[in-house]
PDB file of C-alpha atoms in Angstrom:
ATOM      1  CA  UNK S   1       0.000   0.000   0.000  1.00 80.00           C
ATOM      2  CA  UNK S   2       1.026   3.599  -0.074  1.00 84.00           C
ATOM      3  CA  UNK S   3       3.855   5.177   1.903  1.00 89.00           C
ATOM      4  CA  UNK S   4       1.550   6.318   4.755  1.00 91.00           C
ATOM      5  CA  UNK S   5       0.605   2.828   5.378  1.00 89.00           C
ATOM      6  CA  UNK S   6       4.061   1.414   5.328  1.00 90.00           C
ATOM      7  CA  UNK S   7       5.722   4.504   7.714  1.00 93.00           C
ATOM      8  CA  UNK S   8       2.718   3.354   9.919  1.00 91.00           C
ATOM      9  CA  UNK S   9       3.296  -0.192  10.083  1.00 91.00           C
ATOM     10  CA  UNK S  10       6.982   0.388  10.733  1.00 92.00           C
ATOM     11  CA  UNK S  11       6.021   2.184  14.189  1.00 92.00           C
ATOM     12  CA  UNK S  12       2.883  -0.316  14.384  1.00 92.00           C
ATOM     13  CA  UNK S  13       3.982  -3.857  14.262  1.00 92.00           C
ATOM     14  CA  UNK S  14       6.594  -3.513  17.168  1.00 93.00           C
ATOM     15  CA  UNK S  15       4.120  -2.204  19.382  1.00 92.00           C
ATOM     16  CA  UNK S  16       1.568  -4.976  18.195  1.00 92.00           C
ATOM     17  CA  UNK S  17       4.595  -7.284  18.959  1.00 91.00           C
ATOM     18  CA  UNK S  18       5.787  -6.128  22.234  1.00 92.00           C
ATOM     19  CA  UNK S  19       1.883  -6.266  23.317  1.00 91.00           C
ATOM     20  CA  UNK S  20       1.102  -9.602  22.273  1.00 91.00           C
ATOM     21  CA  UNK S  21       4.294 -10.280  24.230  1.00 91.00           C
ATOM     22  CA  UNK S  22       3.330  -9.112  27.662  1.00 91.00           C
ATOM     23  CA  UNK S  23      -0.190 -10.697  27.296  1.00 91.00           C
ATOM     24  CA  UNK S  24       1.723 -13.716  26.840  1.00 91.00           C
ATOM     25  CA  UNK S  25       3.822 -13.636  29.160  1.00 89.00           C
ATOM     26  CA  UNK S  26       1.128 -12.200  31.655  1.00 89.00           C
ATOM     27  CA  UNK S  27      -1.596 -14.697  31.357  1.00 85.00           C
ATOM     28  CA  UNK S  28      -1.513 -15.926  34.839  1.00 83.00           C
ATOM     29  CA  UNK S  29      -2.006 -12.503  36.242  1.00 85.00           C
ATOM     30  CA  UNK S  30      -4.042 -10.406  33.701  1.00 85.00           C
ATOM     31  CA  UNK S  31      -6.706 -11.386  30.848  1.00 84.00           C
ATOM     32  CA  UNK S  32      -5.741 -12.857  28.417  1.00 83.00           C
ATOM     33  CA  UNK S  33      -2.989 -15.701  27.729  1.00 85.00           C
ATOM     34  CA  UNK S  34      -1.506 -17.898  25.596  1.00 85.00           C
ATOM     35  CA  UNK S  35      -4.525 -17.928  22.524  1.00 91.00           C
ATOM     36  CA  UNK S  36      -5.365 -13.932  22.882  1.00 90.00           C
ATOM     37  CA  UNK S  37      -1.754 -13.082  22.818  1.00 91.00           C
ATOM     38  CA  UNK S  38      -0.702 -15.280  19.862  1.00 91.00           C
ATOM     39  CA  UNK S  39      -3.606 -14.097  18.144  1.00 91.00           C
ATOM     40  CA  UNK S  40      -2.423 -10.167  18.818  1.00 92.00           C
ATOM     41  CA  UNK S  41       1.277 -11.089  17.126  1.00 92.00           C
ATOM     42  CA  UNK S  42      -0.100 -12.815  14.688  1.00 92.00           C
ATOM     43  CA  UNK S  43      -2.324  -9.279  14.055  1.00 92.00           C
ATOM     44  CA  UNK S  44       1.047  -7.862  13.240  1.00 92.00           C
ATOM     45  CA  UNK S  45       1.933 -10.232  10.949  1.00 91.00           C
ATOM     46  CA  UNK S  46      -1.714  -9.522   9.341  1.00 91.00           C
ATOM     47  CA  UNK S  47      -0.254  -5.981   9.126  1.00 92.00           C
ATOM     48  CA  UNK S  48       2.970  -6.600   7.871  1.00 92.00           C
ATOM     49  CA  UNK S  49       1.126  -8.636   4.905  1.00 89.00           C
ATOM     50  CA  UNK S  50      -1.056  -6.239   3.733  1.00 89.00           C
ATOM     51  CA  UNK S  51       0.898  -2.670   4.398  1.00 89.00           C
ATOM     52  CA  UNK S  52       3.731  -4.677   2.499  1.00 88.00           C
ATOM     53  CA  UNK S  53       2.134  -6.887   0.119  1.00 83.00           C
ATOM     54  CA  UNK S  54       2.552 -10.884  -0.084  1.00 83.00           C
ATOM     55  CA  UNK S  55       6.079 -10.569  -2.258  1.00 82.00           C
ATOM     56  CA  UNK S  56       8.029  -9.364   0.822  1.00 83.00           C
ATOM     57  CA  UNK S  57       5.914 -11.898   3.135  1.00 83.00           C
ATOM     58  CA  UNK S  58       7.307 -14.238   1.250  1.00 82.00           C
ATOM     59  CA  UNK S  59      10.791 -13.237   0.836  1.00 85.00           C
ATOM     60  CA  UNK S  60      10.256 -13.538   5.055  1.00 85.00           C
ATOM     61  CA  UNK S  61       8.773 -16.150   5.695  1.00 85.00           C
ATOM     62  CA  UNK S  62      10.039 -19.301   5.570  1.00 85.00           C
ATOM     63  CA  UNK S  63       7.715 -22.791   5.610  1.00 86.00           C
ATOM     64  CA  UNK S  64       9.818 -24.951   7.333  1.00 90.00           C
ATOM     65  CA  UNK S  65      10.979 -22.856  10.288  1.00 91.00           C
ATOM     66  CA  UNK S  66       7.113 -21.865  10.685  1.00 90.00           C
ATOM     67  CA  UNK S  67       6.105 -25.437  10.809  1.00 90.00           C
ATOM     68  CA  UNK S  68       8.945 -26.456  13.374  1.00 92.00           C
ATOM     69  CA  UNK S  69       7.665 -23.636  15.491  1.00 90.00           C
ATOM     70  CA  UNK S  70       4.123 -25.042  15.617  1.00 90.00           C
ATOM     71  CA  UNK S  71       4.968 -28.863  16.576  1.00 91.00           C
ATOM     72  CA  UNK S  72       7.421 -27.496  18.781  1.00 92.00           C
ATOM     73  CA  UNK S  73       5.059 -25.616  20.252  1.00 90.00           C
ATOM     74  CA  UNK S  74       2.977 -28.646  21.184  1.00 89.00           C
ATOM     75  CA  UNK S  75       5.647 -30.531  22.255  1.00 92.00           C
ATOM     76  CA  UNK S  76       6.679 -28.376  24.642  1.00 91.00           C
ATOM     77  CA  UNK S  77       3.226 -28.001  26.286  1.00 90.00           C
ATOM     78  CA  UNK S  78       3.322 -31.849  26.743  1.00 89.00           C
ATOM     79  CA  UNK S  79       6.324 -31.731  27.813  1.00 87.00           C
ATOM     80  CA  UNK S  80       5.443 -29.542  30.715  1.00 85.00           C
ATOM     81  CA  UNK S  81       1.996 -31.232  31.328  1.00 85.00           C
ATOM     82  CA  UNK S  82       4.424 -34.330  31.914  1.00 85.00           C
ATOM     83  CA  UNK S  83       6.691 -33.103  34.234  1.00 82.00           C
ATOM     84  CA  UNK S  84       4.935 -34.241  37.353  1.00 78.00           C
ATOM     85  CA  UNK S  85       4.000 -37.470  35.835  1.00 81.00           C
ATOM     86  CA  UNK S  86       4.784 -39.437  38.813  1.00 78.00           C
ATOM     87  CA  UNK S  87       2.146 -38.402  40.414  1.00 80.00           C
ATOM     88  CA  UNK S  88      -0.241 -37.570  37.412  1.00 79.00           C
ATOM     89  CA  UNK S  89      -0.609 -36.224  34.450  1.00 83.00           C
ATOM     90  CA  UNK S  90      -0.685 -32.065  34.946  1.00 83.00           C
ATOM     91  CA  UNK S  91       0.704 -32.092  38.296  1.00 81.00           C
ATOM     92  CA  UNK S  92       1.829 -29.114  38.588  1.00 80.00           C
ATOM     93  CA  UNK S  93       4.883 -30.025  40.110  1.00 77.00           C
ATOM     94  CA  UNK S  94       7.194 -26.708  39.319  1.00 77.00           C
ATOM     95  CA  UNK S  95       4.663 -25.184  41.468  1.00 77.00           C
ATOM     96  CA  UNK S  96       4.791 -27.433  44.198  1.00 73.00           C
ATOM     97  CA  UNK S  97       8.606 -28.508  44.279  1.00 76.00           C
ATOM     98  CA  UNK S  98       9.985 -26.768  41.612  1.00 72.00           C
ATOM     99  CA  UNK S  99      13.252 -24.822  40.940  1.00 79.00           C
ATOM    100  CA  UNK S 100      11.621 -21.961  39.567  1.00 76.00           C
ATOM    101  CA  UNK S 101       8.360 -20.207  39.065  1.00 77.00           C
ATOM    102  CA  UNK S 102       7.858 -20.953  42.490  1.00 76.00           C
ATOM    103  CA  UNK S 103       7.518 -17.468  43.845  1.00 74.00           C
ATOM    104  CA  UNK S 104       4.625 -15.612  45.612  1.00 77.00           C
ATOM    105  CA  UNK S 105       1.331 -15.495  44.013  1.00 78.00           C
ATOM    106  CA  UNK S 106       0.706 -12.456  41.919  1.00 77.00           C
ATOM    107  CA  UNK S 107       4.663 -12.331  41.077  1.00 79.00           C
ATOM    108  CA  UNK S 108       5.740 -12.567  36.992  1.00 79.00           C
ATOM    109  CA  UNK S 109       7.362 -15.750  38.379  1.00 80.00           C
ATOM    110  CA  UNK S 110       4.843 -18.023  39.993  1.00 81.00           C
ATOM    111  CA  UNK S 111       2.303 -20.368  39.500  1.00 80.00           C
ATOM    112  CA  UNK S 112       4.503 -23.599  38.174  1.00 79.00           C
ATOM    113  CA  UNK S 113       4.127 -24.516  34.488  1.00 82.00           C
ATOM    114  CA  UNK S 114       1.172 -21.928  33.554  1.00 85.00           C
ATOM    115  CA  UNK S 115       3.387 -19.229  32.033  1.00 86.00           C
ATOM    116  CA  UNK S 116       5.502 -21.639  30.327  1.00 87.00           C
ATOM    117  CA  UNK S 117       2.800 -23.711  29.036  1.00 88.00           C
ATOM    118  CA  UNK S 118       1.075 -19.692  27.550  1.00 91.00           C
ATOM    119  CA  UNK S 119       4.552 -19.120  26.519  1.00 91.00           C
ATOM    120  CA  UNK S 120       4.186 -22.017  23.872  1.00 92.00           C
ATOM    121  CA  UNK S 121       0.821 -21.850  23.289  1.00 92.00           C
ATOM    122  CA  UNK S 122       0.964 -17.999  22.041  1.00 92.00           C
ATOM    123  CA  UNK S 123       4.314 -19.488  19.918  1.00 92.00           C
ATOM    124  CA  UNK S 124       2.414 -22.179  18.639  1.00 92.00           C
ATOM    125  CA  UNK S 125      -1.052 -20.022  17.516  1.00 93.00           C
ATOM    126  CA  UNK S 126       0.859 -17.211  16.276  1.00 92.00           C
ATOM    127  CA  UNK S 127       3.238 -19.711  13.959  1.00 92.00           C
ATOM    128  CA  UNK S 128       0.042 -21.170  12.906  1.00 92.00           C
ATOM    129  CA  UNK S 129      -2.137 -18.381  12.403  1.00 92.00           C
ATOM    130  CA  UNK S 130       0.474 -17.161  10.205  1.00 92.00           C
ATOM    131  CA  UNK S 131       0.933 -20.218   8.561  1.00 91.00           C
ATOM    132  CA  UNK S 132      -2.643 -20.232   7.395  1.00 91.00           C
ATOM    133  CA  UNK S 133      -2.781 -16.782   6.247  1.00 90.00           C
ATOM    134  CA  UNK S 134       0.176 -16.968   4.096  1.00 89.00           C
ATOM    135  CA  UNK S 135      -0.673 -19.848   2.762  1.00 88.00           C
ATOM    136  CA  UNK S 136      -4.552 -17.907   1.817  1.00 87.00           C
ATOM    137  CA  UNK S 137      -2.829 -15.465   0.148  1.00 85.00           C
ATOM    138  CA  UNK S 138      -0.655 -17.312  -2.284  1.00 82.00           C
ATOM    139  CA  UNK S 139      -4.009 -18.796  -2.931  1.00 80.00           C
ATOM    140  CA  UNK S 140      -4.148 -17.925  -6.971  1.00 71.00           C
ATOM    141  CA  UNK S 141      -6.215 -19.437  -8.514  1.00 66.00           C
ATOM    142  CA  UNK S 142      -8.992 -16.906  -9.648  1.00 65.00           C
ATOM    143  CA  UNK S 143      -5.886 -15.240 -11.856  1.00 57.00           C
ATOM    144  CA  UNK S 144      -5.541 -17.705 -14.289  1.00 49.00           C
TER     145      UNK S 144
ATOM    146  CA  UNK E   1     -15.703   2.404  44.679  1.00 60.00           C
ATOM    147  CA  UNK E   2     -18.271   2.948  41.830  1.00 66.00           C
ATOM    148  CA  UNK E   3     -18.175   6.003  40.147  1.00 72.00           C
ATOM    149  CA  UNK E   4     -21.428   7.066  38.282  1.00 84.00           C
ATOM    150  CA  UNK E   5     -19.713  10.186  35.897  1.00 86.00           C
ATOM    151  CA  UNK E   6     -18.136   6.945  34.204  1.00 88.00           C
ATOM    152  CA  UNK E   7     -21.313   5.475  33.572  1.00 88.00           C
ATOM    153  CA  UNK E   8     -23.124   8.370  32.024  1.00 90.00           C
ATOM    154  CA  UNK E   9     -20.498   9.485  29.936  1.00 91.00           C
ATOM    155  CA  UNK E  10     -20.016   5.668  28.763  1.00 90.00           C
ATOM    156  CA  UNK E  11     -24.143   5.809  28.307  1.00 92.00           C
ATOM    157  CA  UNK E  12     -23.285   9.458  25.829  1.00 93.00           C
ATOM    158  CA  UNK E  13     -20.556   7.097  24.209  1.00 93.00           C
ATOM    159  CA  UNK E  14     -23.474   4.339  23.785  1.00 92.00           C
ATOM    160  CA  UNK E  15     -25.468   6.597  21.964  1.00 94.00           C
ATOM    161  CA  UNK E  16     -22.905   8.039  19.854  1.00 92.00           C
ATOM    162  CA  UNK E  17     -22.473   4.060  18.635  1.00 93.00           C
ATOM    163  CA  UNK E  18     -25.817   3.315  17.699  1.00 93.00           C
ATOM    164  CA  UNK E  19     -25.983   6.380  15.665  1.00 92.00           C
ATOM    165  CA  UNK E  20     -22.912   4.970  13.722  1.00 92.00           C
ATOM    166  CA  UNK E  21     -24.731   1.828  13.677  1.00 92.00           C
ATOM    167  CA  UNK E  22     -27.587   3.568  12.237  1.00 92.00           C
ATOM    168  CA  UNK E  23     -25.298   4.310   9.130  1.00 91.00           C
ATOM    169  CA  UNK E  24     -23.694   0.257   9.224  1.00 92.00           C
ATOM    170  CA  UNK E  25     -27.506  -0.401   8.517  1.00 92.00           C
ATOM    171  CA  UNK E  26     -28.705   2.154   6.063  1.00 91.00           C
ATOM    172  CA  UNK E  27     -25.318   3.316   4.155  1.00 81.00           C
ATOM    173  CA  UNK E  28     -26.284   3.314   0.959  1.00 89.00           C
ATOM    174  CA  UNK E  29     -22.482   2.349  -0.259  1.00 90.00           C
ATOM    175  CA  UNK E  30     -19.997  -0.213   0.916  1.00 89.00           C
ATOM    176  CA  UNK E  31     -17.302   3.001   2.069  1.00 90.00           C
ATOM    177  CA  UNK E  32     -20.186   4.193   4.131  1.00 92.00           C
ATOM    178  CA  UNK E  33     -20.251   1.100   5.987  1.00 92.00           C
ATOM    179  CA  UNK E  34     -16.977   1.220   6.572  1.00 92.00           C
ATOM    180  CA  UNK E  35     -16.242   4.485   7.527  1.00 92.00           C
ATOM    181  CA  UNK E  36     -19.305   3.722   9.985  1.00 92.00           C
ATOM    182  CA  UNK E  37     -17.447   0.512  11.275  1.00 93.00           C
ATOM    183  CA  UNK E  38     -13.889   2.630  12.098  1.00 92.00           C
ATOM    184  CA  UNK E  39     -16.624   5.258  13.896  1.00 93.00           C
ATOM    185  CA  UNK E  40     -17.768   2.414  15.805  1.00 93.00           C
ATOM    186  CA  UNK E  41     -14.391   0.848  17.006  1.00 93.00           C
ATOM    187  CA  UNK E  42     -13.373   3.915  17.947  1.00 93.00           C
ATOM    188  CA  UNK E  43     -16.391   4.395  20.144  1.00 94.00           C
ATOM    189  CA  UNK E  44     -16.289   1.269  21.516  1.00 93.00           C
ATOM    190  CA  UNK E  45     -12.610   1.334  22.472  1.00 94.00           C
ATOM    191  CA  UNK E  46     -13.835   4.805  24.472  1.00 93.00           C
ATOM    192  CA  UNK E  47     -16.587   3.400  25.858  1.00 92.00           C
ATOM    193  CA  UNK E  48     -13.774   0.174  27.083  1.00 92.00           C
ATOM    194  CA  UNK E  49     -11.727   2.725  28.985  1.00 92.00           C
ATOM    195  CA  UNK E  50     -14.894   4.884  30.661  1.00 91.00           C
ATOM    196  CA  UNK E  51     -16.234   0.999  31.600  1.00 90.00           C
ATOM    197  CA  UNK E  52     -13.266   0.135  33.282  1.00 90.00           C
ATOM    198  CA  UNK E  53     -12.608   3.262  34.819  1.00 89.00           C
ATOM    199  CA  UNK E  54     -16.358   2.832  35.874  1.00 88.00           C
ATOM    200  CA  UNK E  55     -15.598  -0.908  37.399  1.00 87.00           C
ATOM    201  CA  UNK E  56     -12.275   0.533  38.864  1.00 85.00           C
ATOM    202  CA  UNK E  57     -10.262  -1.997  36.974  1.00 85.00           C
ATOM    203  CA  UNK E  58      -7.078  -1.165  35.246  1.00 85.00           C
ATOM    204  CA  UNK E  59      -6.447  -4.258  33.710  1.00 86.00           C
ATOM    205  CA  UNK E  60      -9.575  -3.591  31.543  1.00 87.00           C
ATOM    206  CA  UNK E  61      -7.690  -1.114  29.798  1.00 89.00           C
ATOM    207  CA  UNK E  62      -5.314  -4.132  28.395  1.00 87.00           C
ATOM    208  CA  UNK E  63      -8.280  -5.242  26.383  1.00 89.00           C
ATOM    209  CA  UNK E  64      -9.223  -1.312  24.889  1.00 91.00           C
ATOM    210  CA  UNK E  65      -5.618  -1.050  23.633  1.00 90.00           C
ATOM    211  CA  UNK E  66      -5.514  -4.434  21.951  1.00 89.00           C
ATOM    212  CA  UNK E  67      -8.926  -3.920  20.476  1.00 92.00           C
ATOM    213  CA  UNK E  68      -7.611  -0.558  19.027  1.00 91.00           C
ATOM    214  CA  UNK E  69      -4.640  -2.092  17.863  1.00 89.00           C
ATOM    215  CA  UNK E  70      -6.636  -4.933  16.133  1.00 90.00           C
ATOM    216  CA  UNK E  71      -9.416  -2.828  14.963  1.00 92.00           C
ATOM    217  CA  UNK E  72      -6.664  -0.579  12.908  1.00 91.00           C
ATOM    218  CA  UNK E  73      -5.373  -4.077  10.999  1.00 91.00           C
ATOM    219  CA  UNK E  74      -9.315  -4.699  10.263  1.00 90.00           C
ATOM    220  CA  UNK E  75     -10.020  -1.421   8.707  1.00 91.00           C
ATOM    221  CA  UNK E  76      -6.708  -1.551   6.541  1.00 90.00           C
ATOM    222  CA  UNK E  77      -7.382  -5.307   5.326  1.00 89.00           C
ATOM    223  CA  UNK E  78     -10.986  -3.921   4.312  1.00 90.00           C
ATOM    224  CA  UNK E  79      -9.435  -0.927   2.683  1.00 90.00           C
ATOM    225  CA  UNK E  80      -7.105  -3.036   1.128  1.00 88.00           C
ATOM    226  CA  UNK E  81      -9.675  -5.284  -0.772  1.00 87.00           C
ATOM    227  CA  UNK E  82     -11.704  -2.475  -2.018  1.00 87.00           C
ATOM    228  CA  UNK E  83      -8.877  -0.682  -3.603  1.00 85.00           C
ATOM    229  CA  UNK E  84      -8.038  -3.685  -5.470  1.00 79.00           C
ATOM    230  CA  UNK E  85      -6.765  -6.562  -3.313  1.00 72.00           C
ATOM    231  CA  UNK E  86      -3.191  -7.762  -2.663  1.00 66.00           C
ATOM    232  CA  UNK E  87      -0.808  -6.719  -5.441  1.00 57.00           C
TER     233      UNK E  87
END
């Protein structure tokens, strides 16, 4: 789109970026979490595809690495949901015996595997949500 | 603490919605409608603030400035496919 737009976006998709971030990161405390903030970066990707147009998307963006993301994603939530496996599945035992994210309640570091577990669900939506949107707008096949 | 200014102010922001509501309905072309959709996000992401200063809750606010972020990216996609699409 036209310069405006672009000078915009510039300023734009860091903040969109840096506030999808803390409602990551902040899910245990504030609204929001791992789905809402994933969703907000993926909003800046939304941006950066239509104030710079799907030829510098995909000059970014790069299948493999996006795909990687996503499964690791998921892994990584099992991962923690198996951590206190001996005595069941989502014990939250970080919380209850853990190294870290142990601290007082209301803290950034508390409540056991919650922020790690929003930490890779907000990866994991906003490498999808991407995913899917690129892949809509290589979608040609009306311009035959 | 309830404070009652909020909610009359956030009633005046009400009104001010459904008149660009009124023009969603009955705009006889598809710019109209949008224009009257940005009119109404930005209303709505007034009336977020005036609620949650009305509840007394800050983190209310969280959800105003992501809405006006995400509103922004909906207007643009919209004006985006009526000036022609992508590329």
């Amino acid at each position: 789109m036209g310069l405006i737009v672009k000078t915009t976006a510039r300023a734009t998709i860091p903040l969109i970026g840096i506030f999808g971030a803390y409602v990551v990161s902040h899910g245990h405390l504030t609204p929001g979490g791992g789905f809402q903030g994933g969703a907000t970066i993926a909003g800046a990707g939304i941006l950066f595809l239509i104030a710079f147009g799907l030829g510098e998307m995909k000059r970014r963006y790069n299948h493999h690495l996006y795909s990687a993301l996503e499964g690791l994603g998921g892994l990584v939530f099992l991962g923690a949901a198996m951590l206190g496996l001996g005595v069941a599945f989502f014990y939250n035992t970080l919380w209850h015996s853990g190294p870290v994210f142990n601290g007082q309640p209301g803290t950034l570091l508390s409540a056991g595997y919650l922020p790690v577990m929003n930490l890779v669900v907000g990866l994991k939506v906003f490498a999808g949500l991407v995913s899917a949107m690129v892949a809509i707008a290589a979608f040609r096949r009306w311009k035959e | 603490m309830m404070a009652p200014e909020f909610f009359y102010a956030a009633i005046i922001v009400m009104i001010g919605a459904f008149l660009a509501l009124l023009r969603v309905f009955f705009g006889p072309s598809v710019p109209d409608r949008v224009v009257g959709v940005d009119t109404l996000n930005t209303l709505i992401v007034a009336g977020m603030v005036l609620l949650g200063a009305a509840y007394d809750r800050t983190i209310y606010i969280d959800i105003a400035i992501v809405y006006a972020l995400l509103s922004y990216v909906g207007t643009l996609a919209i004006a985006k496919y009526l000036q022609g699409g992508l590329e």
